[in-house]
Amino acid sequence: MKNNRYADDIYENPFGEDLVPGCYVENDPRKPKIEAFYYPQSEEELEQDRIFKEKVIERRVRNFKEGVNIFEDVQKIDIGLMQDAPTNWAYLPLPNDAQLISLMNSLESIGLINPIILLKHPNYDYYTILSGKSRVLALKNLYERDHLDKYRYPLCCILDSEKVDEYYLRSMILDLNFKYRTIPQDVFIRMILDRHALLKKSKKFRKESNVAELLAEEFLMSTSSIYNYLVLEKLSEEIKTLLYEKRITLQIARLFAKVNPAAQKMILENIDFKEINCLHRIKFIIGDGTGNVALEKIKRNVETSKDLLPEKISFNVTINKRLLGKTLETLMDLKKYASMNLSGIMGDNANRFCKITFDKDMMKYYVEKNIVDQKSVSKLTATKVQEILSK
C-alpha cells in the first residue's frame, strides 16, 4: 500500500504558497502562538533548492504560455480515491441540500456530462479534485443508495502534478468554479484578490491595466468596479487577515485602505478589537483619508475616538394612514426647531442636521385624496432654512 500521509496533510492544511494572509498584531486575541525554529541548510541543499525553484518557474511559464491539455489522460476513477483540494485552493461553498438533490437527480437521469478534473500525485494512491467537488459529493450519495459502477467510477480528466504548475492549477480552479451570482461577497472578494495575485506573478500580465481588464472580463464586471475591489490590495496583511476571516466589513476595509500600512497597523495595535467595525470611530481615526496622517496623530485619534458618539442616527418608522397628518405636523415642528437652533452651527443645509425621507410614490396617493397637502410634504424635504421657517 502506498503512503497516504501526504493525502491527509494536503486536505487538512494549506498547501503551496498561501495567497491569503495570516498576519496578526500582538494585541489581536486570535493571534496564534507559534514557536519558530531555524534549520540551517548545507551548500548542497541550497543548490538543490535553487534547481527545484528554477524548474518550477520553467514549468509555470510553459503552462501559462502554451496551456495544458486536460483531455490528454481520461480514465474512470474510483470516487473513494478522490479528495478535496487544499483548503487554501478550493474555498467556494458547497451546494445546499436543495441544490445537491437537484444535482443528484440530474446525474441519475442524464448522467455525468462534464468530466471531473483530478490531479494525480506520484507515490500516492489518491487524486485531488480540481473541478467537480459538488458532483463527487452527489455521486457518493448516489452510490450509498445504489451500488452502481456508473456512480463509483465516473469519467475523469487526469492532470499530472509534476507537469502542471501550482499557480496554473489554482487559476484553473477559480475559472472552472466561478458562478458569479451564487458566491457570497466575502468569497467573491477573495476570488478577485487571489486571481489578481496569481496574474501578477505571470510575466504576461505585469501591467496593472492589463490585469484589471482581464479580471473585468472574467468576473463580468466593469473595469472601474474591479479597481474598487483592487484598492483592497493596499491593505496591510493584518487587515486582509481580518477581512478574509470576516471579522471586519468591506466598508471598514475600504476605510483602512485610505491610509498607509504603517497607519493601519498603528490603529490595530491601539484599538479595542470589539470596536473594529465601529464606523463612526474608524472614520474619525483615519481622518480625511489622504494617507499622510502622522502616526502620532493616528494614535491620539484612537484615544479620542473611545468617547466619540455617532454624529447621526436614523429611524425607520411605519405609521397607519390615520396618523399621517399628525406625523407630518410633528416632523415639521422638529425640522423647524432644528433649523432655528442648529443652522448657525452647521450651515444652511437642513439635511446636515435633520433629513427626512419617505416613499414619495406612496405619498402622492395621500396628496391626491387631500389627506395631506403638497405644501406640507414639500417642506419636509426642503433643505433651505428660510424655506422651512416660512409660513
Short mmCIF file of C-alpha atoms in Angstrom, two decimals:
data_model
loop_
_atom_site.label_atom_id
_atom_site.label_comp_id
_atom_site.label_asym_id
_atom_site.label_seq_id
_atom_site.Cartn_x
_atom_site.Cartn_y
_atom_site.Cartn_z
CA MET A 1 0.00 0.00 0.00
CA LYS A 2 1.31 3.44 -0.91
CA ASN A 3 1.89 6.06 1.74
CA ASN A 4 -1.17 8.25 2.27
CA ARG A 5 0.21 10.60 4.96
CA TYR A 6 0.55 13.38 2.39
CA ALA A 7 -3.11 12.99 1.45
CA ASP A 8 -4.22 13.79 4.99
CA ASP A 9 -1.83 16.72 5.20
CA ILE A 10 -2.90 18.35 1.93
CA TYR A 11 -6.57 18.11 2.86
CA GLU A 12 -6.26 19.50 6.39
CA ASN A 13 -3.67 22.21 5.84
CA PRO A 14 -2.92 24.99 3.36
CA PHE A 15 -0.67 23.70 0.60
CA GLY A 16 1.82 25.53 -1.60
CA GLU A 17 2.03 29.30 -1.41
CA ASP A 18 -0.76 30.72 0.75
CA LEU A 19 -2.13 33.79 -1.04
CA VAL A 20 -4.37 34.59 1.91
CA PRO A 21 -2.51 36.50 4.62
CA GLY A 22 -2.36 35.17 8.15
CA CYS A 23 -0.77 38.15 9.86
CA TYR A 24 -1.79 39.46 13.29
CA VAL A 25 -0.83 42.38 15.52
CA GLU A 26 0.34 41.50 19.03
CA ASN A 27 -2.91 42.53 20.76
CA ASP A 28 -5.16 40.54 18.41
CA PRO A 29 -6.91 37.94 20.60
CA ARG A 30 -6.79 35.43 17.74
CA LYS A 31 -3.04 35.67 17.18
CA PRO A 32 -1.76 32.06 17.20
CA LYS A 33 1.15 31.08 19.41
CA ILE A 34 3.92 29.92 17.08
CA GLU A 35 7.45 28.96 18.03
CA ALA A 36 9.84 29.21 15.09
CA PHE A 37 12.89 27.01 14.59
CA TYR A 38 15.77 27.79 12.25
CA TYR A 39 17.21 24.85 10.34
CA PRO A 40 20.46 25.71 8.58
CA GLN A 41 20.87 24.31 5.07
CA SER A 42 24.05 22.94 3.61
CA GLU A 43 25.52 24.19 0.34
CA GLU A 44 24.26 21.04 -1.37
CA GLU A 45 20.73 21.57 -0.05
CA LEU A 46 20.74 25.21 -1.14
CA GLU A 47 21.80 24.18 -4.65
CA GLN A 48 19.06 21.54 -4.81
CA ASP A 49 16.57 24.15 -3.68
CA ARG A 50 17.76 26.56 -6.40
CA ILE A 51 17.44 23.90 -9.12
CA PHE A 52 13.97 22.96 -7.91
CA LYS A 53 12.76 26.59 -8.00
CA GLU A 54 14.24 27.04 -11.48
CA LYS A 55 12.28 24.03 -12.77
CA VAL A 56 9.09 25.37 -11.16
CA ILE A 57 9.48 28.72 -12.94
CA GLU A 58 10.13 27.00 -16.30
CA ARG A 59 7.02 24.84 -15.88
CA ARG A 60 4.93 27.85 -14.85
CA VAL A 61 5.94 29.88 -17.89
CA ARG A 62 5.28 26.93 -20.20
CA ASN A 63 1.84 26.23 -18.70
CA PHE A 64 0.60 29.81 -18.94
CA LYS A 65 2.10 30.30 -22.40
CA GLU A 66 1.10 27.03 -24.05
CA GLY A 67 -1.80 25.90 -21.84
CA VAL A 68 -2.49 22.37 -20.62
CA ASN A 69 -4.39 19.64 -22.45
CA ILE A 70 -6.81 18.41 -19.78
CA PHE A 71 -8.05 15.60 -22.07
CA GLU A 72 -4.63 14.00 -22.52
CA ASP A 73 -5.35 11.38 -19.84
CA VAL A 74 -9.02 10.38 -19.44
CA GLN A 75 -9.91 7.49 -17.12
CA LYS A 76 -12.67 6.14 -14.91
CA ILE A 77 -11.56 6.68 -11.31
CA ASP A 78 -12.97 5.29 -8.05
CA ILE A 79 -14.69 8.14 -6.12
CA GLY A 80 -13.19 6.67 -2.96
CA LEU A 81 -9.77 7.79 -4.18
CA MET A 82 -10.85 11.41 -4.69
CA GLN A 83 -10.14 14.03 -2.04
CA ASP A 84 -10.85 17.74 -1.81
CA ALA A 85 -8.24 20.23 -2.95
CA PRO A 86 -6.28 22.05 -0.21
CA THR A 87 -8.41 24.43 1.83
CA ASN A 88 -6.49 27.46 0.54
CA TRP A 89 -7.04 26.37 -3.09
CA ALA A 90 -10.74 25.48 -3.13
CA TYR A 91 -12.83 27.53 -0.72
CA LEU A 92 -16.07 28.02 -2.64
CA PRO A 93 -19.20 26.92 -0.76
CA LEU A 94 -20.77 23.53 -1.41
CA PRO A 95 -24.36 23.32 -2.71
CA ASN A 96 -27.16 23.50 -0.15
CA ASP A 97 -29.45 20.50 0.36
CA ALA A 98 -31.91 21.56 -2.36
CA GLN A 99 -29.11 22.17 -4.88
CA LEU A 100 -27.47 18.84 -4.00
CA ILE A 101 -30.74 16.94 -4.52
CA SER A 102 -31.20 18.69 -7.88
CA LEU A 103 -27.66 17.71 -8.90
CA MET A 104 -28.24 14.11 -7.82
CA ASN A 105 -31.45 13.96 -9.88
CA SER A 106 -29.58 15.30 -12.92
CA LEU A 107 -26.76 12.75 -12.55
CA GLU A 108 -29.27 9.96 -12.06
CA SER A 109 -31.42 10.81 -15.08
CA ILE A 110 -28.92 12.34 -17.53
CA GLY A 111 -25.54 11.16 -16.25
CA LEU A 112 -22.22 12.96 -15.90
CA ILE A 113 -21.95 15.44 -18.78
CA ASN A 114 -18.74 17.23 -17.76
CA PRO A 115 -15.83 15.02 -16.67
CA ILE A 116 -14.38 15.58 -13.21
CA ILE A 117 -10.88 17.06 -13.34
CA LEU A 118 -8.37 15.45 -10.96
CA LEU A 119 -4.73 15.97 -10.04
CA LYS A 120 -2.52 12.88 -9.81
CA HIS A 121 0.33 12.76 -7.28
CA PRO A 122 3.35 10.49 -7.65
CA ASN A 123 3.76 7.76 -4.98
CA TYR A 124 0.24 8.32 -3.55
CA ASP A 125 -2.93 6.44 -4.32
CA TYR A 126 -5.36 9.33 -4.23
CA TYR A 127 -6.38 12.20 -6.52
CA THR A 128 -7.10 15.86 -5.73
CA ILE A 129 -10.37 17.27 -7.08
CA LEU A 130 -9.71 20.38 -9.16
CA SER A 131 -13.19 20.65 -10.66
CA GLY A 132 -16.27 18.66 -9.68
CA LYS A 133 -16.32 18.71 -5.88
CA SER A 134 -20.13 19.03 -5.82
CA ARG A 135 -20.52 16.30 -8.47
CA VAL A 136 -18.30 13.95 -6.45
CA LEU A 137 -20.39 14.62 -3.34
CA ALA A 138 -23.57 13.89 -5.30
CA LEU A 139 -22.07 10.71 -6.78
CA LYS A 140 -21.04 9.49 -3.33
CA ASN A 141 -24.58 9.99 -2.07
CA LEU A 142 -25.99 8.16 -5.09
CA TYR A 143 -23.54 5.28 -4.63
CA GLU A 144 -24.52 4.89 -0.97
CA ARG A 145 -28.11 4.43 -2.14
CA ASP A 146 -27.47 2.35 -5.28
CA HIS A 147 -24.17 0.48 -5.59
CA LEU A 148 -23.79 1.07 -9.31
CA ASP A 149 -20.46 1.34 -11.14
CA LYS A 150 -21.60 4.44 -13.04
CA TYR A 151 -21.67 6.29 -9.71
CA ARG A 152 -18.50 4.74 -8.28
CA TYR A 153 -16.31 5.10 -11.40
CA PRO A 154 -17.07 8.45 -13.11
CA LEU A 155 -15.15 9.63 -16.16
CA CYS A 156 -12.27 11.92 -15.14
CA CYS A 157 -9.57 14.02 -16.77
CA ILE A 158 -6.25 13.40 -15.01
CA LEU A 159 -3.52 16.03 -14.69
CA ASP A 160 -0.01 15.20 -13.51
CA SER A 161 1.22 17.27 -10.55
CA GLU A 162 4.78 17.01 -11.90
CA LYS A 163 3.78 18.61 -15.22
CA VAL A 164 1.35 21.34 -14.15
CA ASP A 165 2.32 24.38 -12.07
CA GLU A 166 0.61 25.25 -8.79
CA TYR A 167 -0.41 28.76 -9.95
CA TYR A 168 -1.90 27.34 -13.15
CA LEU A 169 -3.91 24.79 -11.18
CA ARG A 170 -5.22 27.40 -8.76
CA SER A 171 -6.20 29.70 -11.61
CA MET A 172 -7.99 26.76 -13.21
CA ILE A 173 -9.94 26.09 -10.01
CA LEU A 174 -11.09 29.72 -9.89
CA ASP A 175 -12.07 29.71 -13.57
CA LEU A 176 -13.90 26.37 -13.51
CA ASN A 177 -15.80 27.03 -10.30
CA PHE A 178 -16.78 30.63 -10.94
CA LYS A 179 -20.54 31.28 -10.64
CA TYR A 180 -20.89 34.99 -10.01
CA ARG A 181 -24.48 35.14 -8.75
CA THR A 182 -24.22 32.31 -6.23
CA ILE A 183 -20.99 33.29 -4.49
CA PRO A 184 -21.07 35.07 -1.09
CA GLN A 185 -19.48 38.51 -1.12
CA ASP A 186 -16.57 37.60 1.16
CA VAL A 187 -15.68 34.63 -1.07
CA PHE A 188 -16.10 36.79 -4.18
CA ILE A 189 -13.64 39.38 -2.80
CA ARG A 190 -11.13 36.65 -2.05
CA MET A 191 -11.53 35.22 -5.57
CA ILE A 192 -10.79 38.59 -7.18
CA LEU A 193 -7.74 39.27 -5.00
CA ASP A 194 -6.44 35.71 -5.37
CA ARG A 195 -6.83 35.85 -9.13
CA HIS A 196 -5.15 39.26 -9.18
CA ALA A 197 -2.21 37.89 -7.19
CA LEU A 198 -1.87 34.90 -9.50
CA LEU A 199 -1.99 37.01 -12.66
CA LYS A 200 0.59 39.45 -11.31
CA LYS A 201 3.00 36.53 -10.90
CA SER A 202 2.76 35.80 -14.62
CA LYS A 203 5.10 37.79 -16.86
CA LYS A 204 2.29 38.07 -19.40
CA PHE A 205 0.26 40.32 -17.09
CA ARG A 206 2.75 42.62 -15.41
CA LYS A 207 0.84 45.85 -16.21
CA GLU A 208 -1.95 46.65 -13.75
CA SER A 209 -4.27 47.86 -16.53
CA ASN A 210 -3.95 44.53 -18.38
CA VAL A 211 -4.76 42.62 -15.21
CA ALA A 212 -7.80 44.79 -14.45
CA GLU A 213 -9.17 44.36 -17.98
CA LEU A 214 -8.81 40.58 -17.80
CA LEU A 215 -10.42 40.44 -14.36
CA ALA A 216 -13.32 42.58 -15.56
CA GLU A 217 -13.89 40.16 -18.44
CA GLU A 218 -13.64 37.06 -16.24
CA PHE A 219 -15.85 38.35 -13.41
CA LEU A 220 -18.43 40.03 -15.68
CA MET A 221 -17.82 43.46 -14.19
CA SER A 222 -16.72 46.89 -15.36
CA THR A 223 -13.05 47.79 -15.07
CA SER A 224 -13.93 50.59 -12.62
CA SER A 225 -15.72 48.08 -10.37
CA ILE A 226 -12.65 45.83 -10.44
CA TYR A 227 -10.46 48.76 -9.38
CA ASN A 228 -12.85 49.36 -6.46
CA TYR A 229 -12.03 45.85 -5.25
CA LEU A 230 -8.33 46.04 -6.09
CA VAL A 231 -8.00 49.04 -3.77
CA LEU A 232 -8.16 46.40 -1.04
CA GLU A 233 -4.66 45.35 -2.14
CA LYS A 234 -3.49 48.48 -0.28
CA LEU A 235 -4.49 46.82 2.97
CA SER A 236 -1.81 45.54 5.28
CA GLU A 237 -1.51 41.79 5.75
CA GLU A 238 -3.12 42.15 9.19
CA ILE A 239 -6.19 43.93 7.80
CA LYS A 240 -6.52 41.44 4.95
CA THR A 241 -6.45 38.66 7.52
CA LEU A 242 -9.38 40.26 9.36
CA LEU A 243 -11.28 40.72 6.10
CA TYR A 244 -10.82 37.11 4.99
CA GLU A 245 -11.79 35.88 8.44
CA LYS A 246 -14.96 38.02 8.14
CA ARG A 247 -14.07 39.94 11.28
CA ILE A 248 -14.32 43.34 9.56
CA THR A 249 -16.84 44.54 7.00
CA LEU A 250 -15.99 45.53 3.43
CA GLN A 251 -16.93 49.13 4.28
CA ILE A 252 -14.44 49.23 7.16
CA ALA A 253 -11.76 47.58 5.00
CA ARG A 254 -12.18 50.29 2.33
CA LEU A 255 -11.64 52.95 5.01
CA PHE A 256 -8.42 51.30 6.16
CA ALA A 257 -7.21 51.23 2.54
CA LYS A 258 -7.16 55.05 2.58
CA VAL A 259 -4.11 55.16 4.86
CA ASN A 260 -0.70 53.54 4.56
CA PRO A 261 0.06 50.10 6.05
CA ALA A 262 2.04 51.61 8.95
CA ALA A 263 -1.02 53.66 9.97
CA GLN A 264 -3.26 50.61 9.57
CA LYS A 265 -1.05 48.62 11.91
CA MET A 266 -0.89 51.52 14.38
CA ILE A 267 -4.71 51.57 14.56
CA LEU A 268 -4.94 47.81 15.09
CA GLU A 269 -2.32 47.84 17.82
CA ASN A 270 -4.16 50.51 19.80
CA ILE A 271 -7.85 49.87 19.17
CA ASP A 272 -10.16 47.62 21.15
CA PHE A 273 -10.95 44.78 18.74
CA LYS A 274 -14.56 44.85 19.91
CA GLU A 275 -14.81 48.26 18.21
CA ILE A 276 -13.13 47.27 14.95
CA ASN A 277 -16.40 47.63 12.97
CA CYS A 278 -17.50 50.86 14.65
CA LEU A 279 -17.94 53.02 11.55
CA HIS A 280 -18.03 56.48 13.13
CA ARG A 281 -14.91 55.82 15.22
CA ILE A 282 -12.86 54.33 12.36
CA LYS A 283 -13.85 57.29 10.16
CA PHE A 284 -12.65 59.71 12.83
CA ILE A 285 -9.37 57.85 13.40
CA ILE A 286 -8.49 57.74 9.69
CA GLY A 287 -9.47 61.37 9.12
CA ASP A 288 -9.64 62.78 5.59
CA GLY A 289 -8.07 59.67 4.09
CA THR A 290 -5.18 61.43 2.38
CA GLY A 291 -2.85 58.72 3.67
CA ASN A 292 -0.45 61.33 5.08
CA VAL A 293 -1.73 61.36 8.66
CA ALA A 294 1.15 61.23 11.14
CA LEU A 295 1.31 58.06 13.22
CA GLU A 296 1.24 60.02 16.48
CA LYS A 297 -1.91 61.80 15.34
CA ILE A 298 -3.44 58.43 14.46
CA LYS A 299 -2.65 57.22 17.97
CA ARG A 300 -4.24 60.34 19.51
CA ASN A 301 -7.29 59.88 17.31
CA VAL A 302 -7.68 56.32 18.59
CA GLU A 303 -7.74 57.57 22.19
CA THR A 304 -10.15 60.42 21.40
CA SER A 305 -12.48 58.10 19.48
CA LYS A 306 -13.14 55.99 22.57
CA ASP A 307 -15.55 58.65 23.85
CA LEU A 308 -16.84 59.66 20.43
CA LEU A 309 -20.57 59.38 19.74
CA PRO A 310 -22.09 58.90 16.27
CA GLU A 311 -22.92 62.24 14.67
CA LYS A 312 -26.21 60.95 13.25
CA ILE A 313 -28.80 58.25 13.85
CA SER A 314 -31.59 57.02 11.58
CA PHE A 315 -35.08 55.85 12.48
CA ASN A 316 -37.40 53.79 10.32
CA VAL A 317 -40.99 54.37 11.44
CA THR A 318 -44.06 52.85 9.81
CA ILE A 319 -47.42 54.51 10.59
CA ASN A 320 -51.07 53.98 9.83
CA LYS A 321 -52.69 56.43 7.38
CA ARG A 322 -54.86 57.79 10.21
CA LEU A 323 -51.71 59.13 11.88
CA LEU A 324 -50.23 60.68 8.74
CA GLY A 325 -51.45 64.25 9.31
CA LYS A 326 -50.23 64.31 12.93
CA THR A 327 -46.92 62.74 11.92
CA LEU A 328 -46.24 65.38 9.26
CA GLU A 329 -47.07 68.12 11.73
CA THR A 330 -44.71 66.66 14.36
CA LEU A 331 -41.89 66.17 11.86
CA MET A 332 -42.30 69.72 10.57
CA ASP A 333 -42.06 71.10 14.11
CA LEU A 334 -38.89 69.06 14.62
CA LYS A 335 -37.35 70.39 11.41
CA LYS A 336 -38.20 74.00 12.34
CA TYR A 337 -36.71 73.51 15.81
CA ALA A 338 -33.53 72.03 14.30
CA SER A 339 -33.27 74.88 11.77
CA MET A 340 -33.61 77.59 14.41
CA ASN A 341 -31.11 76.01 16.84
CA LEU A 342 -28.50 74.34 14.63
CA SER A 343 -28.30 76.29 11.36
CA GLY A 344 -25.89 78.81 12.90
CA ILE A 345 -23.51 75.98 13.79
CA MET A 346 -23.97 73.58 10.89
CA GLY A 347 -24.86 75.85 7.96
CA ASP A 348 -27.90 76.47 5.80
CA ASN A 349 -28.35 72.89 4.53
CA ALA A 350 -31.02 71.41 6.81
CA ASN A 351 -30.22 67.86 5.72
CA ARG A 352 -26.99 68.07 7.69
CA PHE A 353 -28.89 68.15 10.98
CA CYS A 354 -32.37 66.80 10.17
CA LYS A 355 -33.00 64.81 6.98
CA ILE A 356 -36.46 63.31 6.49
CA THR A 357 -37.10 60.70 3.80
CA PHE A 358 -40.24 58.77 2.85
CA ASP A 359 -41.79 56.86 -0.03
CA LYS A 360 -42.70 59.64 -2.46
CA ASP A 361 -44.57 57.31 -4.81
CA MET A 362 -46.84 56.22 -1.97
CA MET A 363 -47.22 59.75 -0.56
CA LYS A 364 -48.76 61.03 -3.82
CA TYR A 365 -51.88 58.94 -3.20
CA TYR A 366 -52.48 60.69 0.12
CA VAL A 367 -51.97 64.06 -1.54
CA GLU A 368 -54.48 63.16 -4.28
CA LYS A 369 -57.13 62.33 -1.65
CA ASN A 370 -56.34 65.54 0.32
CA ILE A 371 -55.31 63.61 3.43
CA VAL A 372 -52.20 65.83 3.41
CA ASP A 373 -51.38 68.88 1.28
CA GLN A 374 -48.48 69.08 -1.15
CA LYS A 375 -47.01 72.19 0.51
CA SER A 376 -46.53 70.37 3.83
CA VAL A 377 -44.99 67.39 2.06
CA SER A 378 -42.57 69.64 0.13
CA LYS A 379 -41.45 71.37 3.34
CA LEU A 380 -40.43 68.01 4.81
CA THR A 381 -37.77 67.60 2.10
CA ALA A 382 -36.75 71.27 1.94
CA THR A 383 -33.07 71.95 2.58
CA LYS A 384 -33.01 75.78 2.88
CA VAL A 385 -33.63 77.06 6.38
CA GLN A 386 -35.53 80.12 5.08
CA GLU A 387 -37.93 77.86 3.18
CA ILE A 388 -38.50 75.67 6.23
CA LEU A 389 -39.28 78.60 8.56
CA SER A 390 -41.57 80.39 6.08
CA LYS A 391 -45.34 80.19 6.68
#
